[in-house]
PDB file of C-alpha atoms and ligand atoms in Angstrom:
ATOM      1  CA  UNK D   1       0.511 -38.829 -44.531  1.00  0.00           C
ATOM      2  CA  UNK D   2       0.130 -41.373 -41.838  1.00  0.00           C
ATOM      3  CA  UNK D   3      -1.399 -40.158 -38.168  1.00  0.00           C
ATOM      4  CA  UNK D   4      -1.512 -42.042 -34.867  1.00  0.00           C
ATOM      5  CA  UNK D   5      -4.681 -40.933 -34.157  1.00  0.00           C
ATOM      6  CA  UNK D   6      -4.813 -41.379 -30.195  1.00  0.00           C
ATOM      7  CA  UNK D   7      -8.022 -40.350 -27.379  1.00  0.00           C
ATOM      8  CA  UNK D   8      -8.137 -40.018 -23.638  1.00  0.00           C
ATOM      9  CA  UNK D   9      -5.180 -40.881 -22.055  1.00  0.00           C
ATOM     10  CA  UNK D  10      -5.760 -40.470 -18.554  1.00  0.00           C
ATOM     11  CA  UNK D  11      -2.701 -39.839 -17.205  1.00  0.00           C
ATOM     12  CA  UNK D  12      -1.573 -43.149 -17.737  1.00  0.00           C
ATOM     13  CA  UNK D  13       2.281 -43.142 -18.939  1.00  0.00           C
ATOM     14  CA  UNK D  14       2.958 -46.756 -19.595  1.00  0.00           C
ATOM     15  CA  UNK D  15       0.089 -47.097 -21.840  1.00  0.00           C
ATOM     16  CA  UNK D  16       0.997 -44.012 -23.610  1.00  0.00           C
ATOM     17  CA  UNK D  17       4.569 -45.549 -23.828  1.00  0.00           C
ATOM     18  CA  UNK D  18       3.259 -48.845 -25.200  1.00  0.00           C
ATOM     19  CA  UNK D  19       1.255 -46.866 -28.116  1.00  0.00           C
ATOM     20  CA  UNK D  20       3.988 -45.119 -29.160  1.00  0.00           C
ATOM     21  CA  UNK D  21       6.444 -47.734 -29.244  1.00  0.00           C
ATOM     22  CA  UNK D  22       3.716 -50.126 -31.026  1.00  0.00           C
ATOM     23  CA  UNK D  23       2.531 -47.796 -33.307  1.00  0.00           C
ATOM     24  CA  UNK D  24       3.770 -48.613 -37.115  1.00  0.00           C
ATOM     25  CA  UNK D  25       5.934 -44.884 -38.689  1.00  0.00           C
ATOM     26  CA  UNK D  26       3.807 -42.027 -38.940  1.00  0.00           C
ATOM     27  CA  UNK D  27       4.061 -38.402 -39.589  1.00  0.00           C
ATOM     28  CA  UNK D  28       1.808 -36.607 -36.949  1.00  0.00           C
ATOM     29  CA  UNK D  29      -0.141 -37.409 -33.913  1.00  0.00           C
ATOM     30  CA  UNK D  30      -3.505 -36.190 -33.101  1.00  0.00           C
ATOM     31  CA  UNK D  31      -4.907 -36.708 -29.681  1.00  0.00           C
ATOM     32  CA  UNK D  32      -8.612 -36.022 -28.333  1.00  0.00           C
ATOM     33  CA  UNK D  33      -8.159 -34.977 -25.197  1.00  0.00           C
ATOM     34  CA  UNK D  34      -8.891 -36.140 -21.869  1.00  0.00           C
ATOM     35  CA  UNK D  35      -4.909 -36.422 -21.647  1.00  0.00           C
ATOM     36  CA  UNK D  36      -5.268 -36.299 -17.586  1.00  0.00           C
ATOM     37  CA  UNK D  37      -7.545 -37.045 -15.086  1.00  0.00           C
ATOM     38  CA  UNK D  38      -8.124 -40.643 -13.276  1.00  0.00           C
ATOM     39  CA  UNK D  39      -4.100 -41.466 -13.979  1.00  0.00           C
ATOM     40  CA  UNK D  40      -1.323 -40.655 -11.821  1.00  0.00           C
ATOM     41  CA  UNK D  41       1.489 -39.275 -14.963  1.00  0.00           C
ATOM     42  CA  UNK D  42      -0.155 -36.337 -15.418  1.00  0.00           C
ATOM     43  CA  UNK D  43       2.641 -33.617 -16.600  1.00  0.00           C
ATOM     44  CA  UNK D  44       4.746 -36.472 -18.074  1.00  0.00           C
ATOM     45  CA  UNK D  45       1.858 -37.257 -20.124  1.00  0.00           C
ATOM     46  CA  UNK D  46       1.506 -33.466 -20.983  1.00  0.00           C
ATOM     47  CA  UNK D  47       5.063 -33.117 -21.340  1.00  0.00           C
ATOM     48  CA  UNK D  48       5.464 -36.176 -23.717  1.00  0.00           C
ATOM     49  CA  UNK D  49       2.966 -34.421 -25.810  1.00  0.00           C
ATOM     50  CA  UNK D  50       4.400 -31.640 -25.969  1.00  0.00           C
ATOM     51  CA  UNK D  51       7.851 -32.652 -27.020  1.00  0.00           C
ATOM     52  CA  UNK D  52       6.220 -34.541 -29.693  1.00  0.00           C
ATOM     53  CA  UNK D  53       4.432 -31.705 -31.255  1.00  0.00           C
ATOM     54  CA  UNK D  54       0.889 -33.583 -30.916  1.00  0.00           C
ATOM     55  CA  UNK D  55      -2.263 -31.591 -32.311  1.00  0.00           C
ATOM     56  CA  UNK D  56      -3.932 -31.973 -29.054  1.00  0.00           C
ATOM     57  CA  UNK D  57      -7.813 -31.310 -27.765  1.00  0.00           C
ATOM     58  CA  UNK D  58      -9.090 -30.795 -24.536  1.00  0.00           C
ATOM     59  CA  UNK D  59     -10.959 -32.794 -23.020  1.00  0.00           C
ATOM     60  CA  UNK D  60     -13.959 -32.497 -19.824  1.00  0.00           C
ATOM     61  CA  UNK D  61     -11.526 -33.905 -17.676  1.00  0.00           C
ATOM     62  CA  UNK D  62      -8.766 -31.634 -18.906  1.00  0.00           C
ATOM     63  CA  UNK D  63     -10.820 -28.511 -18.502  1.00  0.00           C
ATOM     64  CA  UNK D  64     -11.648 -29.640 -14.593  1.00  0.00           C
ATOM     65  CA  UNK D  65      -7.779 -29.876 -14.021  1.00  0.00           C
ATOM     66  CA  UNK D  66      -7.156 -26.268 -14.969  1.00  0.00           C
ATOM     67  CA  UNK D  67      -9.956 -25.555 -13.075  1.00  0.00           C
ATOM     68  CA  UNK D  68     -12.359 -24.407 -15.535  1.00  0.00           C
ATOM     69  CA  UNK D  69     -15.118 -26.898 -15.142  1.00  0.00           C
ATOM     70  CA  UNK D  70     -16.449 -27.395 -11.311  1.00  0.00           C
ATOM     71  CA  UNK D  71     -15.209 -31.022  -9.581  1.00  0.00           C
ATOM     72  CA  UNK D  72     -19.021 -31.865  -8.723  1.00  0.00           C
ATOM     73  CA  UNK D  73     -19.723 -32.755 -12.455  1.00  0.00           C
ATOM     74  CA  UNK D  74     -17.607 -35.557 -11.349  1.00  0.00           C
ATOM     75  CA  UNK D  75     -18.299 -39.211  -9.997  1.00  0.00           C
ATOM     76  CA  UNK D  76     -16.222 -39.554  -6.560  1.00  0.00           C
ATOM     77  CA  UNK D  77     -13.248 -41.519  -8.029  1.00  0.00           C
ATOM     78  CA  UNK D  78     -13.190 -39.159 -10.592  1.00  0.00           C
ATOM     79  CA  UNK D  79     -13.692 -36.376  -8.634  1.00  0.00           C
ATOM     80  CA  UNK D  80     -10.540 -37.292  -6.594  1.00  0.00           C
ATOM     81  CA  UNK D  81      -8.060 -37.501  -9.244  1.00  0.00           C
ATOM     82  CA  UNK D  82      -9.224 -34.749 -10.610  1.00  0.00           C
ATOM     83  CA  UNK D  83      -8.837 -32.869  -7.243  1.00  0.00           C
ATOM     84  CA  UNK D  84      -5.373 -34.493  -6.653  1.00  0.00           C
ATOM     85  CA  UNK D  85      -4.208 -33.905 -10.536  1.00  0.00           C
ATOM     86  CA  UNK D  86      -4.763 -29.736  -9.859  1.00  0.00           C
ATOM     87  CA  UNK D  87      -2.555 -30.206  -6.833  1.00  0.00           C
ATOM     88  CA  UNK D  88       0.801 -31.585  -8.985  1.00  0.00           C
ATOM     89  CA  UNK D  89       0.663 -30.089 -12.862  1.00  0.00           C
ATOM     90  CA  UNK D  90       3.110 -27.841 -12.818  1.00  0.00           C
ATOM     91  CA  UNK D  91       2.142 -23.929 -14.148  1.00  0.00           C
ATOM     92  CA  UNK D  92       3.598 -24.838 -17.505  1.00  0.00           C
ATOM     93  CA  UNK D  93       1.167 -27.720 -18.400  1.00  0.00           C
ATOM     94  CA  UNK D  94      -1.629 -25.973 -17.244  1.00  0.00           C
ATOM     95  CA  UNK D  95      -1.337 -23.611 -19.366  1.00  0.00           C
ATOM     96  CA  UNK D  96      -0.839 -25.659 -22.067  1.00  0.00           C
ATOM     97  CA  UNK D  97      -3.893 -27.785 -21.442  1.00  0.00           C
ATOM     98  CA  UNK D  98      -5.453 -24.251 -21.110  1.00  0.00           C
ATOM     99  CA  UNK D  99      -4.649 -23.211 -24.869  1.00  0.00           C
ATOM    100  CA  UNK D 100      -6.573 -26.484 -26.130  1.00  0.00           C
ATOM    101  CA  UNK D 101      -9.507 -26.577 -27.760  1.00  0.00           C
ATOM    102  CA  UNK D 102     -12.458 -29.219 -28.106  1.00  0.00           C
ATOM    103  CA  UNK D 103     -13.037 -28.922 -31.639  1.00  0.00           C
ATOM    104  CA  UNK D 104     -10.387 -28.288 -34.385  1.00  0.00           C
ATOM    105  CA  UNK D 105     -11.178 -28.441 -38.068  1.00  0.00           C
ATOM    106  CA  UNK D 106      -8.417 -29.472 -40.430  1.00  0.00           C
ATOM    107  CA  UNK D 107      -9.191 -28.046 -43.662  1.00  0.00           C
ATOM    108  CA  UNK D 108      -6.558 -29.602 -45.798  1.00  0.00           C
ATOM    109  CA  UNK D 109      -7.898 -33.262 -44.642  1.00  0.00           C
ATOM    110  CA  UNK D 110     -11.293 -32.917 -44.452  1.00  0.00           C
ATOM    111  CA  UNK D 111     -11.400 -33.436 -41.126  1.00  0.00           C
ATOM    112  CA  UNK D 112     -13.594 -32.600 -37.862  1.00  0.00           C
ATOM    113  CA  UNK D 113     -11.556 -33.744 -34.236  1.00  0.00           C
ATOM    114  CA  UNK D 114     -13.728 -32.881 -31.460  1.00  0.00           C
ATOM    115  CA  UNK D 115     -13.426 -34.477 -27.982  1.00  0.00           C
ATOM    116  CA  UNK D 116     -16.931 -35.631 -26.900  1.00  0.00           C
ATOM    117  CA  UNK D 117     -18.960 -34.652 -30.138  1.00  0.00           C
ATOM    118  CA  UNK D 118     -19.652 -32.206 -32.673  1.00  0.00           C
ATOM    119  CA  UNK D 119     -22.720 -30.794 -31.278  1.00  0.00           C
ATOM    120  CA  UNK D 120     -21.369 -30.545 -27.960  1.00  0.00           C
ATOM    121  CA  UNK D 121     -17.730 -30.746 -27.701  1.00  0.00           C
ATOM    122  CA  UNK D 122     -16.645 -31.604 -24.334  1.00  0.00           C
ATOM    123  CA  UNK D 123     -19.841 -33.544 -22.700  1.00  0.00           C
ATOM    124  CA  UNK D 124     -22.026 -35.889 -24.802  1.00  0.00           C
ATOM    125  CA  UNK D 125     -21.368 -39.048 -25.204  1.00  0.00           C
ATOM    126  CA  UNK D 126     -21.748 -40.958 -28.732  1.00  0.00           C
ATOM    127  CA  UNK D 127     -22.882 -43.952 -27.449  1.00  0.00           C
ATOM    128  CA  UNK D 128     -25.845 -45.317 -29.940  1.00  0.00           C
ATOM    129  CA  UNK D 129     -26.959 -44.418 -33.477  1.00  0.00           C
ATOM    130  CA  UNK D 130     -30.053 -42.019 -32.445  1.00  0.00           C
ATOM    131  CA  UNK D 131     -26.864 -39.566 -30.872  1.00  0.00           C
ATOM    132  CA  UNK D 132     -24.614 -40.609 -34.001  1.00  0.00           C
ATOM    133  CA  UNK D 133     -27.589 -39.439 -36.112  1.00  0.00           C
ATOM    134  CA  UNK D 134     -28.260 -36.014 -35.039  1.00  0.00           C
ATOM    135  CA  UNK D 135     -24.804 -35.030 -35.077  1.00  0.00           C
ATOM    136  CA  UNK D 136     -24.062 -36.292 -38.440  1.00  0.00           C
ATOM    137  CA  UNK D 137     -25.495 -32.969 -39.612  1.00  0.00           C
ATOM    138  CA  UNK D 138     -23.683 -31.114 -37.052  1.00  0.00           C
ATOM    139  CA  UNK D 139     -19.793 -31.391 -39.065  1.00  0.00           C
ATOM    140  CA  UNK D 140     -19.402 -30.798 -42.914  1.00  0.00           C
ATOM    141  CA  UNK D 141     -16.551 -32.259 -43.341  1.00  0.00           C
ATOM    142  CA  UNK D 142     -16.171 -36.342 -44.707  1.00  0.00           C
ATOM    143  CA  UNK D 143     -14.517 -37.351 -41.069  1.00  0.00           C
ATOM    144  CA  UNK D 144     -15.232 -36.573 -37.966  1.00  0.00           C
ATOM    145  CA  UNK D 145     -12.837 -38.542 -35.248  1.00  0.00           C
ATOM    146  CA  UNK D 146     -13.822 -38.063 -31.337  1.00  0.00           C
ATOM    147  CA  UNK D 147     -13.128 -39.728 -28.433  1.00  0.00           C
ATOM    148  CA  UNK D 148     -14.852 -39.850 -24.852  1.00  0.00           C
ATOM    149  CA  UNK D 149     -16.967 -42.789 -24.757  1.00  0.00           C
ATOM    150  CA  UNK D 150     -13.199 -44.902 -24.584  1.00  0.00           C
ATOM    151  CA  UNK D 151     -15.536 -47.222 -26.928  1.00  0.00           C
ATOM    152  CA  UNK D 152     -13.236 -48.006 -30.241  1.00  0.00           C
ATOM    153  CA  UNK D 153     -16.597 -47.676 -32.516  1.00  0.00           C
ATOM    154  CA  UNK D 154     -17.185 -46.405 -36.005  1.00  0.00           C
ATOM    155  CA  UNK D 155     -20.928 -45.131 -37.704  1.00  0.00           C
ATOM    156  CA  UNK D 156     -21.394 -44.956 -41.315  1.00  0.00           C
ATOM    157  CA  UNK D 157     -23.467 -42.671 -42.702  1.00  0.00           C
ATOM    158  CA  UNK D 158     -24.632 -43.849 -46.101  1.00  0.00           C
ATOM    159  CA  UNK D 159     -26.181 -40.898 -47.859  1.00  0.00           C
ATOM    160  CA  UNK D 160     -28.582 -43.058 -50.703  1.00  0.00           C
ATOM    161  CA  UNK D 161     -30.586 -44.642 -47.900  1.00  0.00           C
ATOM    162  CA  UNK D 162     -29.227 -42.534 -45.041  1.00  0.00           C
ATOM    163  CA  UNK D 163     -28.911 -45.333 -42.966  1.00  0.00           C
ATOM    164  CA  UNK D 164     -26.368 -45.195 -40.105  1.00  0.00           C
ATOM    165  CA  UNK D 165     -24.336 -48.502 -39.564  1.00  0.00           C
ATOM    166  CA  UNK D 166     -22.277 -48.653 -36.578  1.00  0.00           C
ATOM    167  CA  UNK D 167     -19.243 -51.372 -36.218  1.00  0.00           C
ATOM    168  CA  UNK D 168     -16.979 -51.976 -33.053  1.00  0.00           C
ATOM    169  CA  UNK D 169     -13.515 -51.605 -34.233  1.00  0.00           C
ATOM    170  CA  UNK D 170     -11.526 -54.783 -33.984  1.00  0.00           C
ATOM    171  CA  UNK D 171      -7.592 -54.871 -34.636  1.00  0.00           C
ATOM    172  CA  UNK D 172      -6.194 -55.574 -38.057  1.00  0.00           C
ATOM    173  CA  UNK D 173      -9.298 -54.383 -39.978  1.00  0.00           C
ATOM    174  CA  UNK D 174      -9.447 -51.364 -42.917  1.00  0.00           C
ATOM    175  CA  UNK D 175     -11.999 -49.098 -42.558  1.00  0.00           C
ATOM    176  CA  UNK D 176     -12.647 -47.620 -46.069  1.00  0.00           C
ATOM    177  CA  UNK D 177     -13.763 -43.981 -45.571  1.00  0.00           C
ATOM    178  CA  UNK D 178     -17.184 -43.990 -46.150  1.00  0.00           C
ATOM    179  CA  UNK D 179     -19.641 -40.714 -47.497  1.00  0.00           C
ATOM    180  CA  UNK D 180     -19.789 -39.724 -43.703  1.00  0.00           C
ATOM    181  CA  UNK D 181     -18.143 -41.634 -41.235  1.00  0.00           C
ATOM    182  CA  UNK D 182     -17.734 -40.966 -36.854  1.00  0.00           C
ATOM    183  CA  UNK D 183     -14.547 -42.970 -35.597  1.00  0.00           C
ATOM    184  CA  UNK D 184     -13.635 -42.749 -32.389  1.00  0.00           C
ATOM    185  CA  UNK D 185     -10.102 -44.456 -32.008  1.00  0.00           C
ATOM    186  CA  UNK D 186     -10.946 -45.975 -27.851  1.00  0.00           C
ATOM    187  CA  UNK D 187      -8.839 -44.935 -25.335  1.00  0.00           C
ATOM    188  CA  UNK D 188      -5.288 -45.110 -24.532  1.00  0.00           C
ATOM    189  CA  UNK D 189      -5.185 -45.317 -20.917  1.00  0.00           C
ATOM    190  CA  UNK D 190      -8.480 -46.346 -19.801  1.00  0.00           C
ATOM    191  CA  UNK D 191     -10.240 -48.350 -22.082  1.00  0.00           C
ATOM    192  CA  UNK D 192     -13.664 -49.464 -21.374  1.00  0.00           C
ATOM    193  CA  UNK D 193     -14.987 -52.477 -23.434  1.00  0.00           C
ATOM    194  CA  UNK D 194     -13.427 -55.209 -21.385  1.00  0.00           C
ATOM    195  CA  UNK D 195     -10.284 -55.575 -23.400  1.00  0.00           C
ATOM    196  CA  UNK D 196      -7.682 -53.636 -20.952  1.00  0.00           C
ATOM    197  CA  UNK D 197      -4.943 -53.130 -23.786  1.00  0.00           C
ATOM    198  CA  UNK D 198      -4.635 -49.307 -24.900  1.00  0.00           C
ATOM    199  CA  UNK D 199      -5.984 -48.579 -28.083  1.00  0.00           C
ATOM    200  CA  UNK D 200      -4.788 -46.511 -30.829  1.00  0.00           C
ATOM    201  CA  UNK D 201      -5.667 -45.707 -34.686  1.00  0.00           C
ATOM    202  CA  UNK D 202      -3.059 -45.843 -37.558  1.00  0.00           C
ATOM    203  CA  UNK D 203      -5.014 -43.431 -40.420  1.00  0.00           C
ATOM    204  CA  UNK D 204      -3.771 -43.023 -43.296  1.00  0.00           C
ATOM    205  CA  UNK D 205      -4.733 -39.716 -45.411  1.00  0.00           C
ATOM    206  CA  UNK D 206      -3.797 -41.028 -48.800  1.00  0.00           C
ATOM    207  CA  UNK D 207      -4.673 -44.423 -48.476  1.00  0.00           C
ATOM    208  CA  UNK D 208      -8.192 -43.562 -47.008  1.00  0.00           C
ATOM    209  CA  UNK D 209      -7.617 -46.100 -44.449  1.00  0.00           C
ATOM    210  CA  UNK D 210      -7.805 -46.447 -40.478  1.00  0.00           C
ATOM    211  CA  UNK D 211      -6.544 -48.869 -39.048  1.00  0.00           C
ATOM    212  CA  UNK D 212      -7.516 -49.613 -35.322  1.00  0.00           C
ATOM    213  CA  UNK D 213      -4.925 -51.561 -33.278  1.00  0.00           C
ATOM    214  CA  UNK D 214      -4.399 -52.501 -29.441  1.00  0.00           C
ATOM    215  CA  UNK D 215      -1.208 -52.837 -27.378  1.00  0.00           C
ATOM    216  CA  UNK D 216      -0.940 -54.525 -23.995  1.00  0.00           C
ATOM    217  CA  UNK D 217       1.060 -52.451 -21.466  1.00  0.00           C
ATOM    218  CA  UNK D 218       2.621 -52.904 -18.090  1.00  0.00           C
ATOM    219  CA  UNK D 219      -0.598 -52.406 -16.171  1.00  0.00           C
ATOM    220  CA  UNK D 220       1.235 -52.950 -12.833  1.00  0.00           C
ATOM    221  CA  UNK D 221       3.638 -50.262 -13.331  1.00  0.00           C
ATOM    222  CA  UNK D 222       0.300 -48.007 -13.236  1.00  0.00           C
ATOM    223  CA  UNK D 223      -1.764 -49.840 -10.948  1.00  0.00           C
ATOM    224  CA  UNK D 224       1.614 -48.912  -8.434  1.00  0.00           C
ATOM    225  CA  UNK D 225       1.755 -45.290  -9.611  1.00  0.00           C
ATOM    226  CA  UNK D 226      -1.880 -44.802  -8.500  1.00  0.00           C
ATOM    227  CA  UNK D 227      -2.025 -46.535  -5.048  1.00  0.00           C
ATOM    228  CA  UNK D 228       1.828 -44.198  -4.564  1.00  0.00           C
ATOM    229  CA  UNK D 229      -0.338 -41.048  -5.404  1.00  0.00           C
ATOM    230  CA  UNK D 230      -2.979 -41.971  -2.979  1.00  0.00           C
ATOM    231  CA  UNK D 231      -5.766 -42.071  -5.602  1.00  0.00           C
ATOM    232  CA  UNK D 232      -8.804 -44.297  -5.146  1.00  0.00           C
ATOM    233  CA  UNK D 233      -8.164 -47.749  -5.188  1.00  0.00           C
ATOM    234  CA  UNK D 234     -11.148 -48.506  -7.188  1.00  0.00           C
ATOM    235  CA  UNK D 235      -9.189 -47.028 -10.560  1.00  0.00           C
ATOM    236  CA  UNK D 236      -6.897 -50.257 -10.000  1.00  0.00           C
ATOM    237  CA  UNK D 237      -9.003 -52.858 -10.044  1.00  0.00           C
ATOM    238  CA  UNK D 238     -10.824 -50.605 -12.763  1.00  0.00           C
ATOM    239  CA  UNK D 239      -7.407 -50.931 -15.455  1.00  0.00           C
ATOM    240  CA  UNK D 240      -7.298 -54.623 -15.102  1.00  0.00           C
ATOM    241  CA  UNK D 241     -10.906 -55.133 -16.175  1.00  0.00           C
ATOM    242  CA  UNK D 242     -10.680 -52.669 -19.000  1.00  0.00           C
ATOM    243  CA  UNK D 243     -13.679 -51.333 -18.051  1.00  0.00           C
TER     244      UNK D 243
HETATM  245 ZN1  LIG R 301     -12.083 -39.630 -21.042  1.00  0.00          ZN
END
């Protein structure tokens, strides 16, 4: 089986629309979370989602626009879109976003999804290999794909000298799966390691391969969507720099 393996798409339709259009056939999609906030497409984001079936997470973001997490754990630009994104999703996408969880374990693939990270699901950020490392013990299965950081990155976890190597995933590369690996595919509509394309993972469940990939999308197209929503105009200049 083949899975577009997608994180943390903001709200941002015409990257989602580039992904899925560039992505190579697959069978399923599975999705991280974070699916609004900062963007101005919320429910057609949602909605898109739904219609294609998507196993889906929730993200921190997410769980602020359905009003479940407080708008002061927010930065101000954040804050705003989050306060403006309550305001317009319509009852039945909220309470779709509300059925999500932050951690799913698929059984039959050996896999853990979790938003933010295994050890705490919706908040901490993998961001170096000290965090990597203390929640390699925290998931028992081979893989364990989050999202988040919107940092395409992999860790290793090589169990003879229990070292932890971490890689930033580049397009066109195979990732064997190692003994223990973290991937975290970057994000769809905000990415934030100064390449502004939207990223995306192709994995492959029989081939034991992932395949990170990036698409450039009609940035403009959102960049207008955000300044006709009234949201801060920081998150403009923000898509441009990928960052
Ligand atoms: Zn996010």
């Amino acid at each position: 089986m083949r899975v577009l393996l997608i994180s943390d798409i903001h709200a941002n339709l015409s990257a989602f629309h580039a992904v899925l259009n560039a992505a190579p056939a697959y069978d399923a999609i599975w999705c991280l979370g974070d699916v609004v906030g900062y963007g101005p497409k919320p429910n057609e984001c949602v909605s898109r989602l739904r219609e294609l079936n998507a196993v889906t997470l929730t993200g921190n973001h997410d769980q602020a626009a359905i009003g479940n997490v407080a708008l002061e754990h927010f930065r101000e630009n954040a804050r705003a879109a989050l306060a403006w994104t309550r305001t317009v999703l319509t009852p039945e996408n909220r309470a779709w976003l509300a059925a999500r969880q932050a951690t799913q374990l698929l059984y039959e693939f050996g896999i853990t999804l979790v938003h933010a990270s295994p050890r705490d699901p919706l908040w901490e950020y993998i961001e170096n290999v000290r965090i990597a490392r203390e929640n390699f013990s925290r998931f028992d299965t081979p893989l364990c794909f989050y999202g988040h950081t919107h940092q395409p990155t992999a860790f290793h976890f090589r169990q003879e000298d229990r070292v932890i190597a971490p890689n930033s995933l580049r397009a066109n590369l195979e990732y064997a799966v190692a003994p223990k690996l973290l991937l975290n595919p970057g994000s769809v509509g905000q990415p934030r390691d100064g390449d502004p394309r939207a990223a995306f993972a192709i994995y492959d469940t029989d081939a034991h391969s992932i395949m990170p990939a990036r698409v450039a999308y009609d940035i403009q197209q959102t960049q207008r969507e955000i300044l006709q929503a009234n949201l801060p105009a920081q998150l403009v200049a923000r898509l441009a720099a990928g960052e």
